[in-house]
Amino acid sequence: MKELTDSVYAFADLRQGKYLYVDKTEYVWKLVRSYKGIYFLSRPRRFGKSLMVSTLKAIFEGRKELFDGLAISKKEYDWKSYPVIHFDMGNCSAKTPQALESFIEDRLCDVAAEHNVTLRGQSYATRFESLISALSKRGKVVILIDEYDKPILNNVTNPEADAILGVLKGFYSTIKTCEDLERFVFITGVTKFCHVSLFSDLNNLTDITMRSDYATMFGYTQSELEHYFSDRIEATAQDQKVSVEELKRKLKVWYDGYCFEETSETVYNPVSIAKFFENDGKFDNYWFATGTPSFLMELAKKTDFNFEDAVSKAVPGVTFDAFEIPNIDPVTLLLQTGYLTIKSSEIRFNKRWFWLDFPNEEVAESFSTYLLNSYVGRTQREVSSFSADLATAFLEGNLNQARKVLESFFAGVPYTIHKKSEATFQSVFYAIFRLLGFNVEAESCTNDGRIDAVVQTDDHIYLFEFKLDDDDTALSQIKEKAYFKKYLQSSKKITMIGVNFDSEKGQLIDWQTEDVVE
């Protein structure tokens, strides 16, 4: 059994250290076999992008010995060595254009020193061009840029975001300027931002982000999981006294589900799988813990974003396109950062539309907890304790206790956090019901501000209608619109619950219940 690691991202170290490596070099060969190529691919963070860049670097440095026994070693390839420029923007924390220019200058100096080249010119763009030009005298140049968008993502809500974008535009435009000197370019990121030269100036840039033939290039397919981790799966199943099939089923629910092209197979999160086995088979929120989406929450609050709508309404294909900072759609950002993924698609009006949702249990639970933490100021411990208490009340059919739990939860929310916005309350209630762990249907709200939810336990169905402020028609609306009819054949007890919420005080002010009698 080869040693497993989630902290080594250099391909050479993985191979020389004899760590477990899931062979993705078949995809790599398809990229490098052509005479020339300029590619872009976006994937969520911690999804193997840095490892892929490192793998490409080893190939273009001609380090054939590292690939013995892998798929590419059986392919026709010349293994010629090329000068490689590798920029990793992942550790850039610049908050001003001046700081970003300094970061770029430092990296240019590092690469120049590595290749024993003298930089010329004053501007960073000119010095980048001089670096490429000098190296091209030794052969066509390979450029690998990892996390190209990190300086942008760090500054989405920063007033200087446009100026920072301008710096990157000037830097990346050099790739176009020096195109004739380049053998191969590969650029990774999490998102696709307009106006950074990549998507506007590089006319021959091939975006493989949603190409079906590269959809499983990152992450683990079901067959890869069962092949490379079979010994660990069997050992863990034995330790937990469950069948191998049961463990695989649970792994799929928790960590699978990422879909990067509507017709392609879903993949598992690689960091979550590694950490799961490193932590003796404990199901936990590993990927989410490696970085929280604080910038997403800031953007969501700023735009009054409704999270429920994001998973209950189909979105058009343009949602996947590059976007501008002043006009960021939170749905696009959630999708590209991995918090939402494709669940299905359909053709409408001769165009493809997509249904989105959380990829798996890990992301659904973690994101909902983080949302409540961000929106109502509750710690993760408080949110976890609250959801457990509320779930217990529903399981026991104790609606009085359920009301008390909700009242207590909202009573402690600081007044400064209250926001008199329907979208805010819709998002909060949606997160609460996603956390319960039951079969929960959160439906789209209508234009009168209602928030519907259906919670099903083994023997009970609860139909909720939420209203804000002076609107006390929640329960009557459930009855008048007969929401319960579709559940009458379930043989479960059905209870209607109308809840009224004071958006100014942030408190539950009314709670009416009535059982459905056939």
Short mmCIF file of C-alpha atoms in Angstrom, two decimals:
data_model
loop_
_atom_site.label_atom_id
_atom_site.label_comp_id
_atom_site.label_asym_id
_atom_site.label_seq_id
_atom_site.Cartn_x
_atom_site.Cartn_y
_atom_site.Cartn_z
CA MET A 1 0.00 0.00 0.00
CA LYS A 2 1.64 3.24 -1.18
CA GLU A 3 1.80 6.17 1.21
CA LEU A 4 -0.97 8.71 0.83
CA THR A 5 -0.48 12.48 1.02
CA ASP A 6 -2.63 15.58 0.61
CA SER A 7 0.22 18.06 1.18
CA VAL A 8 2.68 17.21 -1.62
CA TYR A 9 1.78 18.89 -4.92
CA ALA A 10 5.05 18.60 -6.86
CA PHE A 11 4.89 15.75 -9.36
CA ALA A 12 8.60 14.93 -8.98
CA ASP A 13 8.25 14.68 -5.19
CA LEU A 14 5.20 12.41 -5.51
CA ARG A 15 7.02 10.05 -7.83
CA GLN A 16 10.40 10.09 -6.11
CA GLY A 17 8.75 9.73 -2.71
CA LYS A 18 6.74 6.78 -4.04
CA TYR A 19 3.45 8.31 -2.92
CA LEU A 20 0.14 7.16 -4.35
CA TYR A 21 -0.43 8.88 -7.70
CA VAL A 22 -3.68 8.60 -9.65
CA ASP A 23 -2.48 8.45 -13.24
CA LYS A 24 -3.87 11.35 -15.28
CA THR A 25 -1.09 11.39 -17.89
CA GLU A 26 -3.37 10.12 -20.66
CA TYR A 27 -5.01 13.57 -20.57
CA VAL A 28 -1.64 15.28 -20.36
CA TRP A 29 -0.39 13.48 -23.46
CA LYS A 30 -3.40 14.67 -25.42
CA LEU A 31 -2.40 18.25 -24.53
CA VAL A 32 1.34 18.06 -25.22
CA ARG A 33 1.46 15.84 -28.32
CA SER A 34 0.64 18.68 -30.73
CA TYR A 35 3.32 20.95 -32.20
CA LYS A 36 1.92 23.94 -30.31
CA GLY A 37 -0.87 24.59 -27.82
CA ILE A 38 -2.30 27.40 -25.69
CA TYR A 39 -4.82 26.16 -23.13
CA PHE A 40 -6.92 27.46 -20.26
CA LEU A 41 -8.76 25.38 -17.67
CA SER A 42 -10.64 26.42 -14.54
CA ARG A 43 -11.44 24.16 -11.61
CA PRO A 44 -12.29 24.74 -7.93
CA ARG A 45 -9.42 25.22 -5.49
CA ARG A 46 -7.57 22.17 -4.17
CA PHE A 47 -8.63 20.08 -7.16
CA GLY A 48 -5.20 19.12 -8.48
CA LYS A 49 -4.40 22.14 -10.66
CA SER A 50 -0.97 22.74 -9.13
CA LEU A 51 -0.10 19.06 -9.47
CA MET A 52 -1.10 19.16 -13.13
CA VAL A 53 1.07 22.24 -13.75
CA SER A 54 3.96 20.48 -12.00
CA THR A 55 3.40 17.40 -14.17
CA LEU A 56 3.54 19.50 -17.34
CA LYS A 57 6.73 21.16 -16.13
CA ALA A 58 8.39 17.76 -15.62
CA ILE A 59 7.35 16.67 -19.12
CA PHE A 60 8.71 19.78 -20.83
CA GLU A 61 11.93 19.52 -18.85
CA GLY A 62 12.34 16.09 -20.43
CA ARG A 63 12.29 14.14 -17.15
CA LYS A 64 11.11 10.92 -18.77
CA GLU A 65 12.26 8.74 -15.86
CA LEU A 66 9.55 10.20 -13.59
CA PHE A 67 6.85 8.78 -15.86
CA ASP A 68 7.93 5.14 -15.97
CA GLY A 69 4.88 2.88 -15.84
CA LEU A 70 2.39 5.71 -16.42
CA ALA A 71 0.08 6.02 -19.41
CA ILE A 72 2.21 8.62 -21.19
CA SER A 73 5.27 6.33 -21.10
CA LYS A 74 3.47 4.03 -23.53
CA LYS A 75 2.69 6.87 -25.95
CA GLU A 76 4.72 8.30 -28.79
CA TYR A 77 6.41 11.46 -27.51
CA ASP A 78 9.91 12.94 -28.12
CA TRP A 79 10.66 14.05 -24.50
CA LYS A 80 12.55 17.09 -25.76
CA SER A 81 13.57 19.63 -23.12
CA TYR A 82 12.28 23.21 -23.35
CA PRO A 83 12.90 26.35 -21.27
CA VAL A 84 9.97 26.55 -18.83
CA ILE A 85 8.56 29.70 -17.21
CA HIS A 86 6.42 28.75 -14.22
CA PHE A 87 4.39 31.40 -12.39
CA ASP A 88 2.38 30.42 -9.32
CA MET A 89 0.00 33.24 -8.42
CA GLY A 90 -1.58 31.19 -5.63
CA ASN A 91 0.44 32.80 -2.86
CA CYS A 92 -0.18 36.36 -4.04
CA SER A 93 -1.87 38.39 -1.30
CA ALA A 94 -1.59 41.82 -2.93
CA LYS A 95 -4.36 44.27 -2.02
CA THR A 96 -3.15 47.20 -4.14
CA PRO A 97 -1.93 47.48 -7.74
CA GLN A 98 1.47 48.55 -6.44
CA ALA A 99 1.76 45.44 -4.27
CA LEU A 100 0.76 43.25 -7.22
CA GLU A 101 3.41 44.89 -9.43
CA SER A 102 6.02 44.17 -6.75
CA PHE A 103 4.88 40.54 -6.54
CA ILE A 104 5.14 40.10 -10.31
CA GLU A 105 8.56 41.76 -10.37
CA ASP A 106 9.83 39.42 -7.63
CA ARG A 107 8.58 36.37 -9.51
CA LEU A 108 10.16 37.57 -12.77
CA CYS A 109 13.47 37.97 -10.97
CA ASP A 110 13.16 34.48 -9.47
CA VAL A 111 12.54 32.86 -12.87
CA ALA A 112 15.33 34.91 -14.49
CA ALA A 113 17.78 33.81 -11.80
CA GLU A 114 16.66 30.19 -12.20
CA HIS A 115 17.53 30.34 -15.90
CA ASN A 116 20.55 32.65 -15.50
CA VAL A 117 18.95 35.37 -17.61
CA THR A 118 19.20 39.16 -17.26
CA LEU A 119 15.91 41.05 -17.39
CA ARG A 120 15.69 44.24 -19.45
CA GLY A 121 13.27 47.16 -19.45
CA GLN A 122 11.43 49.10 -16.75
CA SER A 123 7.82 47.88 -16.75
CA TYR A 124 6.91 44.37 -15.61
CA ALA A 125 5.31 43.67 -19.02
CA THR A 126 8.51 44.65 -20.85
CA ARG A 127 10.65 42.61 -18.46
CA PHE A 128 8.37 39.58 -18.94
CA GLU A 129 8.77 39.99 -22.69
CA SER A 130 12.56 40.21 -22.34
CA LEU A 131 12.55 37.01 -20.26
CA ILE A 132 10.61 35.11 -22.94
CA SER A 133 12.82 36.53 -25.69
CA ALA A 134 16.06 35.58 -23.92
CA LEU A 135 14.88 32.03 -23.19
CA SER A 136 13.62 31.54 -26.76
CA LYS A 137 17.25 31.54 -27.92
CA ARG A 138 17.49 28.14 -26.21
CA GLY A 139 14.32 26.83 -27.82
CA LYS A 140 10.60 27.49 -27.95
CA VAL A 141 9.34 28.60 -24.52
CA VAL A 142 6.80 26.85 -22.32
CA ILE A 143 4.70 29.11 -20.03
CA LEU A 144 2.77 27.63 -17.11
CA ILE A 145 0.63 29.97 -14.99
CA ASP A 146 -1.12 28.51 -11.96
CA GLU A 147 -4.05 30.30 -10.24
CA TYR A 148 -3.94 33.24 -12.63
CA ASP A 149 -7.01 34.77 -10.96
CA LYS A 150 -5.94 34.65 -7.30
CA PRO A 151 -5.11 38.40 -7.19
CA ILE A 152 -8.62 39.10 -8.54
CA LEU A 153 -10.50 36.74 -6.23
CA ASN A 154 -8.72 38.28 -3.24
CA ASN A 155 -10.06 41.68 -4.25
CA VAL A 156 -13.55 41.11 -5.61
CA THR A 157 -15.07 43.70 -3.26
CA ASN A 158 -11.95 45.88 -3.11
CA PRO A 159 -12.44 49.44 -4.49
CA GLU A 160 -9.10 49.01 -6.28
CA ALA A 161 -10.23 45.82 -8.05
CA ASP A 162 -10.27 47.46 -11.49
CA ALA A 163 -6.74 48.82 -11.06
CA ILE A 164 -5.52 45.38 -9.98
CA LEU A 165 -7.22 43.90 -13.01
CA GLY A 166 -5.39 46.43 -15.17
CA VAL A 167 -2.02 45.26 -13.83
CA LEU A 168 -2.85 41.65 -14.68
CA LYS A 169 -4.07 42.64 -18.14
CA GLY A 170 -0.74 44.28 -18.91
CA PHE A 171 1.18 41.27 -17.60
CA TYR A 172 -0.83 38.56 -19.35
CA SER A 173 -0.97 40.47 -22.66
CA THR A 174 2.73 39.62 -23.06
CA ILE A 175 1.73 36.04 -23.79
CA LYS A 176 -0.02 37.25 -26.93
CA THR A 177 2.88 39.55 -27.86
CA CYS A 178 5.38 36.68 -27.70
CA GLU A 179 3.16 34.02 -29.22
CA ASP A 180 5.62 33.13 -31.99
CA LEU A 181 8.27 32.27 -29.39
CA GLU A 182 6.08 29.85 -27.44
CA ARG A 183 5.81 26.06 -27.70
CA PHE A 184 3.08 25.56 -25.09
CA VAL A 185 1.03 27.68 -22.68
CA PHE A 186 -1.16 26.30 -19.90
CA ILE A 187 -3.11 28.59 -17.59
CA THR A 188 -5.22 27.48 -14.63
CA GLY A 189 -7.59 29.33 -12.36
CA VAL A 190 -10.79 29.04 -10.42
CA THR A 191 -12.83 31.58 -12.38
CA LYS A 192 -13.06 33.20 -15.80
CA PHE A 193 -12.77 36.98 -15.60
CA CYS A 194 -13.18 39.20 -18.63
CA HIS A 195 -10.64 41.85 -19.53
CA VAL A 196 -7.46 40.15 -18.28
CA SER A 197 -6.23 39.62 -21.87
CA LEU A 198 -6.66 35.86 -21.68
CA PHE A 199 -10.15 35.75 -23.16
CA SER A 200 -10.03 38.95 -25.21
CA ASP A 201 -6.50 39.07 -26.71
CA LEU A 202 -5.50 35.41 -27.01
CA ASN A 203 -7.56 34.50 -30.06
CA ASN A 204 -6.20 30.96 -30.23
CA LEU A 205 -6.57 30.20 -26.52
CA THR A 206 -8.35 26.86 -26.19
CA ASP A 207 -10.64 26.80 -23.15
CA ILE A 208 -11.03 23.15 -22.11
CA THR A 209 -12.94 23.92 -18.90
CA MET A 210 -16.20 22.37 -20.12
CA ARG A 211 -14.87 20.04 -22.78
CA SER A 212 -16.23 16.51 -22.34
CA ASP A 213 -12.86 14.93 -23.20
CA TYR A 214 -11.24 16.74 -20.25
CA ALA A 215 -14.19 16.68 -17.81
CA THR A 216 -12.57 14.01 -15.60
CA MET A 217 -8.98 15.25 -15.92
CA PHE A 218 -9.19 16.55 -12.36
CA GLY A 219 -10.79 14.71 -9.45
CA TYR A 220 -11.34 10.96 -9.21
CA THR A 221 -13.89 8.98 -11.19
CA GLN A 222 -15.70 6.06 -9.55
CA SER A 223 -13.44 3.54 -11.34
CA GLU A 224 -10.30 5.45 -10.29
CA LEU A 225 -11.45 5.51 -6.68
CA GLU A 226 -12.12 1.77 -6.66
CA HIS A 227 -8.86 0.96 -8.47
CA TYR A 228 -6.36 3.15 -6.60
CA PHE A 229 -8.01 3.05 -3.17
CA SER A 230 -9.40 -0.50 -3.13
CA ASP A 231 -7.10 -1.68 -0.32
CA ARG A 232 -7.94 1.34 1.82
CA ILE A 233 -11.67 0.99 1.14
CA GLU A 234 -11.61 -2.65 2.20
CA ALA A 235 -9.57 -1.93 5.34
CA THR A 236 -11.80 0.98 6.35
CA ALA A 237 -14.98 -1.04 5.77
CA GLN A 238 -13.59 -3.78 7.98
CA ASP A 239 -12.64 -1.32 10.73
CA GLN A 240 -16.10 0.29 10.64
CA LYS A 241 -17.85 -3.10 10.46
CA VAL A 242 -19.77 -2.20 7.31
CA SER A 243 -19.78 -3.76 3.86
CA VAL A 244 -17.52 -2.42 1.13
CA GLU A 245 -20.60 -1.47 -0.90
CA GLU A 246 -22.08 0.49 2.00
CA LEU A 247 -18.84 2.41 2.52
CA LYS A 248 -18.60 3.21 -1.20
CA ARG A 249 -22.20 4.40 -1.19
CA LYS A 250 -21.50 6.76 1.71
CA LEU A 251 -18.27 8.02 0.13
CA LYS A 252 -20.23 8.87 -3.00
CA VAL A 253 -22.86 10.82 -1.05
CA TRP A 254 -20.22 12.77 0.87
CA TYR A 255 -17.47 13.48 -1.65
CA ASP A 256 -18.60 12.71 -5.22
CA GLY A 257 -20.90 14.79 -7.42
CA TYR A 258 -18.70 17.39 -9.14
CA CYS A 259 -19.77 17.63 -12.78
CA PHE A 260 -17.80 19.75 -15.24
CA GLU A 261 -19.73 18.93 -18.41
CA GLU A 262 -23.40 18.01 -18.55
CA THR A 263 -22.98 14.62 -20.26
CA SER A 264 -19.85 13.55 -18.39
CA GLU A 265 -19.23 11.40 -15.34
CA THR A 266 -19.06 13.05 -11.94
CA VAL A 267 -15.83 13.07 -9.94
CA TYR A 268 -14.77 12.90 -6.30
CA ASN A 269 -12.94 15.72 -4.58
CA PRO A 270 -9.30 14.54 -4.37
CA VAL A 271 -8.35 16.39 -1.18
CA SER A 272 -11.43 15.09 0.66
CA ILE A 273 -10.69 11.50 -0.33
CA ALA A 274 -7.06 11.78 0.79
CA LYS A 275 -7.98 13.35 4.12
CA PHE A 276 -10.77 10.84 4.70
CA PHE A 277 -8.33 7.93 4.60
CA GLU A 278 -5.61 9.85 6.44
CA ASN A 279 -8.12 10.44 9.26
CA ASP A 280 -8.99 6.75 9.66
CA GLY A 281 -12.18 6.90 7.64
CA LYS A 282 -13.86 9.77 9.48
CA PHE A 283 -16.56 11.50 7.43
CA ASP A 284 -15.95 15.21 7.81
CA ASN A 285 -15.88 18.48 5.88
CA TYR A 286 -12.29 18.40 4.67
CA TRP A 287 -12.29 20.38 1.42
CA PHE A 288 -14.44 23.18 2.79
CA ALA A 289 -12.12 23.53 5.79
CA THR A 290 -9.16 24.29 3.50
CA GLY A 291 -10.63 27.69 2.60
CA THR A 292 -13.86 29.48 3.41
CA PRO A 293 -15.77 31.56 0.82
CA SER A 294 -15.71 34.87 2.70
CA PHE A 295 -15.58 36.89 -0.54
CA LEU A 296 -18.67 35.03 -1.77
CA MET A 297 -20.62 35.97 1.34
CA GLU A 298 -19.56 39.58 1.01
CA LEU A 299 -20.76 39.60 -2.57
CA ALA A 300 -24.00 37.80 -1.70
CA LYS A 301 -24.89 40.36 0.96
CA LYS A 302 -23.94 43.23 -1.30
CA THR A 303 -26.19 41.99 -4.12
CA ASP A 304 -29.06 40.69 -1.94
CA PHE A 305 -28.49 37.27 -3.46
CA ASN A 306 -31.09 34.52 -2.96
CA PHE A 307 -29.31 31.18 -2.45
CA GLU A 308 -32.54 29.21 -2.70
CA ASP A 309 -33.15 30.47 -6.24
CA ALA A 310 -29.72 29.28 -7.28
CA VAL A 311 -30.66 25.64 -6.73
CA SER A 312 -34.33 25.77 -7.62
CA LYS A 313 -34.28 27.53 -10.99
CA ALA A 314 -32.54 26.54 -14.22
CA VAL A 315 -29.78 28.86 -15.44
CA PRO A 316 -28.72 29.54 -19.06
CA GLY A 317 -25.41 28.49 -20.55
CA VAL A 318 -24.05 32.04 -20.34
CA THR A 319 -23.77 31.46 -16.58
CA PHE A 320 -20.56 29.54 -17.35
CA ASP A 321 -18.97 32.35 -19.36
CA ALA A 322 -16.32 34.83 -18.28
CA PHE A 323 -17.63 37.83 -16.36
CA GLU A 324 -16.69 41.36 -15.39
CA ILE A 325 -15.96 42.39 -11.81
CA PRO A 326 -18.63 45.15 -11.65
CA ASN A 327 -21.28 42.70 -12.89
CA ILE A 328 -20.43 39.50 -11.05
CA ASP A 329 -23.31 37.05 -10.86
CA PRO A 330 -22.96 35.15 -7.55
CA VAL A 331 -24.38 32.03 -9.25
CA THR A 332 -21.50 32.05 -11.73
CA LEU A 333 -19.00 32.51 -8.93
CA LEU A 334 -20.59 29.72 -6.85
CA LEU A 335 -20.47 27.43 -9.85
CA GLN A 336 -16.89 28.15 -10.86
CA THR A 337 -15.59 27.93 -7.29
CA GLY A 338 -17.15 24.49 -6.78
CA TYR A 339 -19.88 25.28 -4.27
CA LEU A 340 -22.48 24.53 -6.93
CA THR A 341 -22.23 22.05 -9.79
CA ILE A 342 -24.25 20.77 -12.75
CA LYS A 343 -26.96 18.27 -11.81
CA SER A 344 -28.86 18.09 -15.09
CA SER A 345 -29.64 20.07 -18.23
CA GLU A 346 -32.37 20.50 -20.83
CA ILE A 347 -32.95 22.32 -24.10
CA ARG A 348 -35.24 25.35 -23.89
CA PHE A 349 -35.88 27.70 -26.81
CA ASN A 350 -33.06 26.00 -28.75
CA LYS A 351 -30.57 26.71 -25.96
CA ARG A 352 -29.24 24.53 -23.15
CA TRP A 353 -30.28 25.35 -19.59
CA PHE A 354 -28.74 23.88 -16.46
CA TRP A 355 -30.02 22.80 -13.06
CA LEU A 356 -27.50 23.35 -10.27
CA ASP A 357 -27.09 22.13 -6.71
CA PHE A 358 -24.44 21.42 -4.10
CA PRO A 359 -22.22 18.61 -5.39
CA ASN A 360 -22.39 16.50 -2.23
CA GLU A 361 -23.14 16.28 1.48
CA GLU A 362 -19.80 17.80 2.48
CA VAL A 363 -20.37 21.01 0.55
CA ALA A 364 -24.10 21.26 1.35
CA GLU A 365 -23.56 20.94 5.09
CA SER A 366 -20.45 23.11 5.25
CA PHE A 367 -21.80 25.87 3.04
CA SER A 368 -25.12 26.03 4.88
CA THR A 369 -23.31 26.24 8.22
CA TYR A 370 -21.00 28.95 6.92
CA LEU A 371 -23.92 30.88 5.46
CA LEU A 372 -25.69 30.97 8.82
CA ASN A 373 -22.45 31.93 10.50
CA SER A 374 -22.03 34.81 8.06
CA TYR A 375 -25.66 35.98 7.94
CA VAL A 376 -26.76 35.64 11.56
CA GLY A 377 -23.45 35.79 13.40
CA ARG A 378 -23.61 32.28 14.88
CA THR A 379 -20.47 30.20 15.38
CA GLN A 380 -20.18 26.84 13.66
CA ARG A 381 -20.58 25.11 17.03
CA GLU A 382 -23.78 27.04 17.72
CA VAL A 383 -25.14 26.28 14.26
CA SER A 384 -24.37 22.56 14.61
CA SER A 385 -25.99 22.42 18.07
CA PHE A 386 -29.04 24.33 16.83
CA SER A 387 -29.59 22.09 13.80
CA ALA A 388 -29.26 18.97 15.97
CA ASP A 389 -31.84 20.29 18.46
CA LEU A 390 -34.25 21.27 15.67
CA ALA A 391 -33.87 17.89 13.95
CA THR A 392 -34.56 16.10 17.25
CA ALA A 393 -37.73 18.12 17.76
CA PHE A 394 -39.02 17.15 14.31
CA LEU A 395 -38.10 13.49 14.77
CA GLU A 396 -40.05 13.43 18.03
CA GLY A 397 -42.97 15.33 16.48
CA ASN A 398 -42.59 18.00 19.15
CA LEU A 399 -43.56 21.18 17.31
CA ASN A 400 -43.65 23.29 20.46
CA GLN A 401 -40.03 22.42 21.05
CA ALA A 402 -39.20 23.14 17.39
CA ARG A 403 -40.68 26.60 17.80
CA LYS A 404 -38.67 27.22 20.98
CA VAL A 405 -35.45 26.15 19.29
CA LEU A 406 -36.04 28.54 16.37
CA GLU A 407 -37.05 31.39 18.68
CA SER A 408 -33.95 30.89 20.81
CA PHE A 409 -31.70 30.78 17.78
CA PHE A 410 -32.95 34.06 16.33
CA ALA A 411 -33.36 35.82 19.66
CA GLY A 412 -29.60 35.83 20.11
CA VAL A 413 -28.85 37.36 16.74
CA PRO A 414 -27.33 40.85 17.19
CA TYR A 415 -29.58 43.63 15.90
CA THR A 416 -26.76 44.98 13.74
CA ILE A 417 -26.86 41.79 11.66
CA HIS A 418 -30.58 42.04 10.87
CA LYS A 419 -31.24 43.10 7.32
CA LYS A 420 -34.76 43.89 6.24
CA SER A 421 -34.53 41.95 3.03
CA GLU A 422 -36.61 39.07 1.77
CA ALA A 423 -33.57 37.56 0.06
CA THR A 424 -31.68 37.51 3.36
CA PHE A 425 -34.41 35.63 5.21
CA GLN A 426 -34.96 33.29 2.29
CA SER A 427 -31.27 32.37 2.33
CA VAL A 428 -31.20 31.91 6.11
CA PHE A 429 -34.25 29.65 6.21
CA TYR A 430 -33.03 27.69 3.22
CA ALA A 431 -29.71 27.02 4.97
CA ILE A 432 -31.52 25.93 8.14
CA PHE A 433 -33.60 23.34 6.33
CA ARG A 434 -30.65 22.03 4.31
CA LEU A 435 -28.86 21.37 7.60
CA LEU A 436 -31.61 19.23 9.11
CA GLY A 437 -30.47 16.10 7.33
CA PHE A 438 -33.97 14.95 6.40
CA ASN A 439 -35.52 14.76 2.97
CA VAL A 440 -35.93 18.51 2.51
CA GLU A 441 -37.51 20.29 -0.44
CA ALA A 442 -36.90 24.01 -0.45
CA GLU A 443 -39.05 25.57 -3.14
CA SER A 444 -38.78 28.93 -4.86
CA CYS A 445 -40.45 31.82 -3.16
CA THR A 446 -43.18 33.74 -4.94
CA ASN A 447 -43.17 37.46 -5.45
CA ASP A 448 -45.19 37.97 -2.24
CA GLY A 449 -42.19 37.08 -0.10
CA ARG A 450 -43.16 33.55 0.96
CA ILE A 451 -40.59 30.83 1.70
CA ASP A 452 -41.87 27.27 1.32
CA ALA A 453 -40.16 24.17 2.71
CA VAL A 454 -41.13 20.53 2.99
CA VAL A 455 -39.43 18.41 5.65
CA GLN A 456 -39.94 14.64 5.61
CA THR A 457 -38.99 12.23 8.37
CA ASP A 458 -39.69 8.48 8.29
CA ASP A 459 -43.29 8.92 9.42
CA HIS A 460 -44.11 12.62 9.18
CA ILE A 461 -44.28 15.39 6.56
CA TYR A 462 -44.11 19.03 7.64
CA LEU A 463 -45.26 21.70 5.17
CA PHE A 464 -43.92 25.18 5.96
CA GLU A 465 -45.00 28.57 4.75
CA PHE A 466 -43.03 31.62 5.92
CA LYS A 467 -44.25 35.21 5.91
CA LEU A 468 -42.59 38.46 6.87
CA ASP A 469 -43.85 41.18 9.20
CA ASP A 470 -47.60 41.98 9.12
CA ASP A 471 -48.53 39.19 6.72
CA ASP A 472 -50.33 36.54 8.82
CA THR A 473 -51.68 34.45 5.93
CA ALA A 474 -49.04 31.69 6.01
CA LEU A 475 -51.20 28.82 7.27
CA SER A 476 -54.28 29.87 5.32
CA GLN A 477 -52.24 29.98 2.13
CA ILE A 478 -51.09 26.36 2.59
CA LYS A 479 -54.72 25.32 2.94
CA GLU A 480 -56.11 27.50 0.18
CA LYS A 481 -53.51 26.39 -2.36
CA ALA A 482 -53.70 22.79 -1.13
CA TYR A 483 -49.93 22.27 -1.10
CA PHE A 484 -50.52 19.03 0.80
CA LYS A 485 -52.37 17.19 -1.98
CA LYS A 486 -49.24 15.77 -3.64
CA TYR A 487 -48.31 14.07 -0.34
CA LEU A 488 -51.65 12.47 0.51
CA GLN A 489 -50.62 9.09 -0.93
CA SER A 490 -47.50 8.89 1.24
CA SER A 491 -49.33 7.33 4.24
CA LYS A 492 -47.36 9.69 6.48
CA LYS A 493 -48.89 12.14 8.93
CA ILE A 494 -48.99 15.62 7.37
CA THR A 495 -48.73 18.81 9.41
CA MET A 496 -49.04 22.36 8.03
CA ILE A 497 -47.00 25.07 9.76
CA GLY A 498 -47.40 28.79 9.13
CA VAL A 499 -44.59 30.95 10.49
CA ASN A 500 -44.45 34.73 10.71
CA PHE A 501 -41.13 36.50 11.10
CA ASP A 502 -40.42 40.10 12.15
CA SER A 503 -37.67 41.29 9.81
CA GLU A 504 -37.01 44.42 11.87
CA LYS A 505 -36.48 42.69 15.21
CA GLY A 506 -35.21 39.43 13.75
CA GLN A 507 -37.71 37.37 15.76
CA LEU A 508 -40.35 34.71 15.25
CA ILE A 509 -43.66 36.37 16.11
CA ASP A 510 -46.25 33.77 15.10
CA TRP A 511 -46.38 29.99 14.68
CA GLN A 512 -49.59 28.24 13.66
CA THR A 513 -49.95 24.50 13.06
CA GLU A 514 -52.70 22.23 11.78
CA ASP A 515 -52.75 18.55 10.84
CA VAL A 516 -54.13 17.52 7.47
CA VAL A 517 -57.20 15.33 7.84
CA GLU A 518 -58.14 13.28 4.79
#
